[in-house]
PDB file of C-alpha atoms in Angstrom:
ATOM      1  CA  MET Q  12      99.664  85.811  72.161  1.00 48.00           C
ATOM      2  CA  ARG Q  13     103.256  85.342  73.970  1.00 47.00           C
ATOM      3  CA  CYS Q  14     103.799  88.914  74.722  1.00 43.00           C
ATOM      4  CA  LEU Q  15      99.525  89.182  76.640  1.00 39.00           C
ATOM      5  CA  VAL Q  16     100.702  86.185  78.403  1.00 38.00           C
ATOM      6  CA  MET Q  17     103.625  87.380  80.004  1.00 42.00           C
ATOM      7  CA  LEU Q  18     101.304  90.940  80.838  1.00 39.00           C
ATOM      8  CA  VAL Q  19      98.593  88.627  82.858  1.00 38.00           C
ATOM      9  CA  MET Q  20     101.807  87.054  84.652  1.00 41.00           C
ATOM     10  CA  TRP Q  21     103.645  90.073  85.144  1.00 41.00           C
ATOM     11  CA  THR Q  22     100.288  92.001  86.416  1.00 41.00           C
ATOM     12  CA  HIS Q  23      99.557  88.930  88.661  1.00 41.00           C
ATOM     13  CA  LEU Q  24     103.120  88.682  89.987  1.00 44.00           C
ATOM     14  CA  SER Q  25     102.926  92.748  90.980  1.00 46.00           C
ATOM     15  CA  SER Q  26      99.281  92.608  92.655  1.00 45.00           C
ATOM     16  CA  SER Q  27     100.271  89.745  94.828  1.00 50.00           C
ATOM     17  CA  GLN Q  28     102.796  91.894  96.368  1.00 63.00           C
ATOM     18  CA  GLN Q  29     101.758  94.857  98.558  1.00 78.00           C
ATOM     19  CA  THR Q  30     104.038  97.750  99.921  1.00 86.00           C
ATOM     20  CA  GLN Q  31     102.312  99.000 103.076  1.00 90.00           C
ATOM     21  CA  PRO Q  32     104.328 100.849 106.389  1.00 92.00           C
ATOM     22  CA  CYS Q  33     105.876  97.960 108.257  1.00 90.00           C
ATOM     23  CA  PRO Q  34     104.456  96.225 111.346  1.00 86.00           C
ATOM     24  CA  PHE Q  35     107.588  97.094 113.449  1.00 85.00           C
ATOM     25  CA  ASN Q  36     107.913 100.778 112.204  1.00 89.00           C
ATOM     26  CA  SER Q  37     105.229 102.759 110.252  1.00 92.00           C
ATOM     27  CA  MET Q  38     108.166 105.026 108.966  1.00 93.00           C
ATOM     28  CA  CYS Q  39     109.577 102.548 107.138  1.00 94.00           C
ATOM     29  CA  SER Q  40     107.901  99.862 103.679  1.00 94.00           C
ATOM     30  CA  CYS Q  41     107.138  96.611 103.490  1.00 91.00           C
ATOM     31  CA  ARG Q  42     106.180  94.558 100.321  1.00 91.00           C
ATOM     32  CA  THR Q  43     104.972  91.686 101.735  1.00 84.00           C
ATOM     33  CA  ASN Q  44     103.473  88.681  99.598  1.00 76.00           C
ATOM     34  CA  ASN Q  45      99.376  87.648 100.071  1.00 67.00           C
ATOM     35  CA  SER Q  46      99.890  90.716 102.767  1.00 55.00           C
ATOM     36  CA  THR Q  47     101.903  88.436 105.515  1.00 62.00           C
ATOM     37  CA  TYR Q  48     105.105  87.581 104.828  1.00 74.00           C
ATOM     38  CA  ILE Q  49     107.881  90.503 104.569  1.00 81.00           C
ATOM     39  CA  ARG Q  50     109.755  90.395 101.475  1.00 87.00           C
ATOM     40  CA  ASP Q  51     111.429  93.908 101.105  1.00 92.00           C
ATOM     41  CA  VAL Q  52     112.079  96.366 104.354  1.00 92.00           C
ATOM     42  CA  SER Q  53     113.146  99.847 103.268  1.00 95.00           C
ATOM     43  CA  CYS Q  54     114.111 102.560 105.865  1.00 95.00           C
ATOM     44  CA  VAL Q  55     115.116 105.287 103.598  1.00 95.00           C
ATOM     45  CA  GLY Q  56     116.001 108.940 105.613  1.00 95.00           C
ATOM     46  CA  VAL Q  57     113.956 107.301 108.898  1.00 93.00           C
ATOM     47  CA  PRO Q  58     116.068 108.566 111.940  1.00 93.00           C
ATOM     48  CA  PHE Q  59     117.439 105.411 114.114  1.00 89.00           C
ATOM     49  CA  TYR Q  60     119.969 105.396 116.874  1.00 86.00           C
ATOM     50  CA  LYS Q  61     120.044 101.227 116.492  1.00 85.00           C
ATOM     51  CA  LEU Q  62     118.679  98.847 113.771  1.00 84.00           C
ATOM     52  CA  PRO Q  63     115.136  98.475 113.921  1.00 79.00           C
ATOM     53  CA  GLU Q  64     113.540  95.069 115.470  1.00 78.00           C
ATOM     54  CA  LEU Q  65     112.831  92.558 112.317  1.00 77.00           C
ATOM     55  CA  PRO Q  66     110.504  89.631 112.697  1.00 72.00           C
ATOM     56  CA  HIS Q  67     111.959  86.900 113.023  1.00 66.00           C
ATOM     57  CA  SER Q  68     111.165  85.958 109.102  1.00 72.00           C
ATOM     58  CA  HIS Q  69     112.984  84.905 105.901  1.00 79.00           C
ATOM     59  CA  ILE Q  70     113.563  88.830 104.542  1.00 86.00           C
ATOM     60  CA  SER Q  71     115.004  89.645 100.535  1.00 89.00           C
ATOM     61  CA  HIS Q  72     115.910  93.140 101.055  1.00 92.00           C
ATOM     62  CA  LEU Q  73     116.602  94.989 104.111  1.00 93.00           C
ATOM     63  CA  ASP Q  74     117.686  99.160 103.153  1.00 95.00           C
ATOM     64  CA  VAL Q  75     118.227 101.369 105.877  1.00 95.00           C
ATOM     65  CA  VAL Q  76     119.643 104.215 104.299  1.00 96.00           C
ATOM     66  CA  GLY Q  77     120.073 107.860 105.711  1.00 96.00           C
ATOM     67  CA  ALA Q  78     119.342 106.650 109.203  1.00 95.00           C
ATOM     68  CA  GLY Q  79     122.274 107.841 110.657  1.00 94.00           C
ATOM     69  CA  LEU Q  80     123.335 104.927 112.603  1.00 93.00           C
ATOM     70  CA  ASP Q  81     126.599 104.999 114.298  1.00 92.00           C
ATOM     71  CA  TYR Q  82     126.830 101.480 115.427  1.00 91.00           C
ATOM     72  CA  VAL Q  83     125.426  98.247 113.968  1.00 90.00           C
ATOM     73  CA  ASP Q  84     124.974  95.292 116.544  1.00 84.00           C
ATOM     74  CA  GLY Q  85     123.347  92.055 115.935  1.00 72.00           C
ATOM     75  CA  ASP Q  86     120.603  92.305 118.838  1.00 71.00           C
ATOM     76  CA  SER Q  87     117.845  93.309 116.036  1.00 69.00           C
ATOM     77  CA  LEU Q  88     118.845  91.214 113.030  1.00 72.00           C
ATOM     78  CA  GLY Q  89     117.430  88.381 113.762  1.00 67.00           C
ATOM     79  CA  GLY Q  90     115.992  85.823 111.398  1.00 70.00           C
ATOM     80  CA  GLN Q  91     117.562  85.652 107.583  1.00 81.00           C
ATOM     81  CA  VAL Q  92     118.633  88.682 105.406  1.00 88.00           C
ATOM     82  CA  GLU Q  93     120.175  87.845 102.013  1.00 91.00           C
ATOM     83  CA  THR Q  94     120.748  91.594 100.891  1.00 93.00           C
ATOM     84  CA  LEU Q  95     121.399  94.221 103.340  1.00 93.00           C
ATOM     85  CA  ARG Q  96     122.072  97.669 102.638  1.00 96.00           C
ATOM     86  CA  LEU Q  97     123.394  99.583 105.406  1.00 95.00           C
ATOM     87  CA  ILE Q  98     124.173 102.843 103.121  1.00 96.00           C
ATOM     88  CA  THR Q  99     125.082 107.122 103.923  1.00 96.00           C
ATOM     89  CA  ASN Q 100     124.986 106.076 107.496  1.00 96.00           C
ATOM     90  CA  ASN Q 101     127.466 107.375 110.169  1.00 94.00           C
ATOM     91  CA  ILE Q 102     128.665 103.913 111.430  1.00 94.00           C
ATOM     92  CA  ILE Q 103     132.086 103.748 113.205  1.00 94.00           C
ATOM     93  CA  ASP Q 104     131.724 100.540 114.747  1.00 91.00           C
ATOM     94  CA  ILE Q 105     129.596  96.802 114.105  1.00 91.00           C
ATOM     95  CA  ALA Q 106     130.219  94.803 117.249  1.00 89.00           C
ATOM     96  CA  ASP Q 107     131.085  91.252 117.336  1.00 87.00           C
ATOM     97  CA  LYS Q 108     128.751  88.495 115.151  1.00 85.00           C
ATOM     98  CA  THR Q 109     126.410  91.205 114.305  1.00 86.00           C
ATOM     99  CA  PHE Q 110     125.618  88.899 110.900  1.00 86.00           C
ATOM    100  CA  ALA Q 111     126.393  85.963 112.226  1.00 84.00           C
ATOM    101  CA  SER Q 112     122.395  85.114 112.399  1.00 81.00           C
ATOM    102  CA  MET Q 113     122.959  85.724 108.722  1.00 84.00           C
ATOM    103  CA  ALA Q 114     125.393  83.614 107.915  1.00 84.00           C
ATOM    104  CA  THR Q 115     123.857  80.946 105.255  1.00 87.00           C
ATOM    105  CA  SER Q 116     121.459  83.600 103.790  1.00 88.00           C
ATOM    106  CA  LEU Q 117     123.523  87.144 103.368  1.00 90.00           C
ATOM    107  CA  ARG Q 118     124.587  87.012  99.571  1.00 93.00           C
ATOM    108  CA  SER Q 119     125.143  90.730  99.449  1.00 94.00           C
ATOM    109  CA  LEU Q 120     126.740  93.678 101.978  1.00 93.00           C
ATOM    110  CA  ASP Q 121     126.699  97.469 101.381  1.00 96.00           C
ATOM    111  CA  LEU Q 122     128.096  99.443 104.078  1.00 94.00           C
ATOM    112  CA  SER Q 123     129.159 102.299 101.656  1.00 95.00           C
ATOM    113  CA  GLN Q 124     129.579 105.862 102.509  1.00 96.00           C
ATOM    114  CA  ASN Q 125     129.906 105.297 106.228  1.00 96.00           C
ATOM    115  CA  GLN Q 126     132.524 106.206 108.648  1.00 94.00           C
ATOM    116  CA  LEU Q 127     134.211 102.280 108.635  1.00 92.00           C
ATOM    117  CA  ASP Q 128     138.330 102.412 109.063  1.00 89.00           C
ATOM    118  CA  GLU Q 129     137.268  99.032 108.539  1.00 84.00           C
ATOM    119  CA  ILE Q 130     135.501  95.732 108.917  1.00 78.00           C
ATOM    120  CA  PRO Q 131     135.729  93.809 112.167  1.00 77.00           C
ATOM    121  CA  LEU Q 132     136.284  89.855 110.769  1.00 81.00           C
ATOM    122  CA  GLN Q 133     134.506  89.203 114.297  1.00 80.00           C
ATOM    123  CA  ALA Q 134     131.443  90.337 112.722  1.00 81.00           C
ATOM    124  CA  LEU Q 135     130.862  88.490 109.682  1.00 76.00           C
TER     125      LEU Q 135
END
């Protein structure tokens, strides 16, 4: 009986989250709750010269992987992001105060497999 209840709950939770193209860039995928609130954004292999402009809302996870970014600034990163993964890009520089808008929300930042010599403390 317990397994049946857990299965029903899991089915309900997974069906309430939908993955679809993002409204700000159709090559990225967004997972939403109740089709209005964006929870997760995934841009894998989508070529960017700068980060996409995000809606000013709370986003749990933002992945920009293999996009070819070489510079990151905070102009696009409005709103609150909990987990930010900018993996396997060509990032060589990060602007001052880039992550300032996420000061209270950012829990995890992954900048692995980039070309950074150092992370400027002003960016954090």
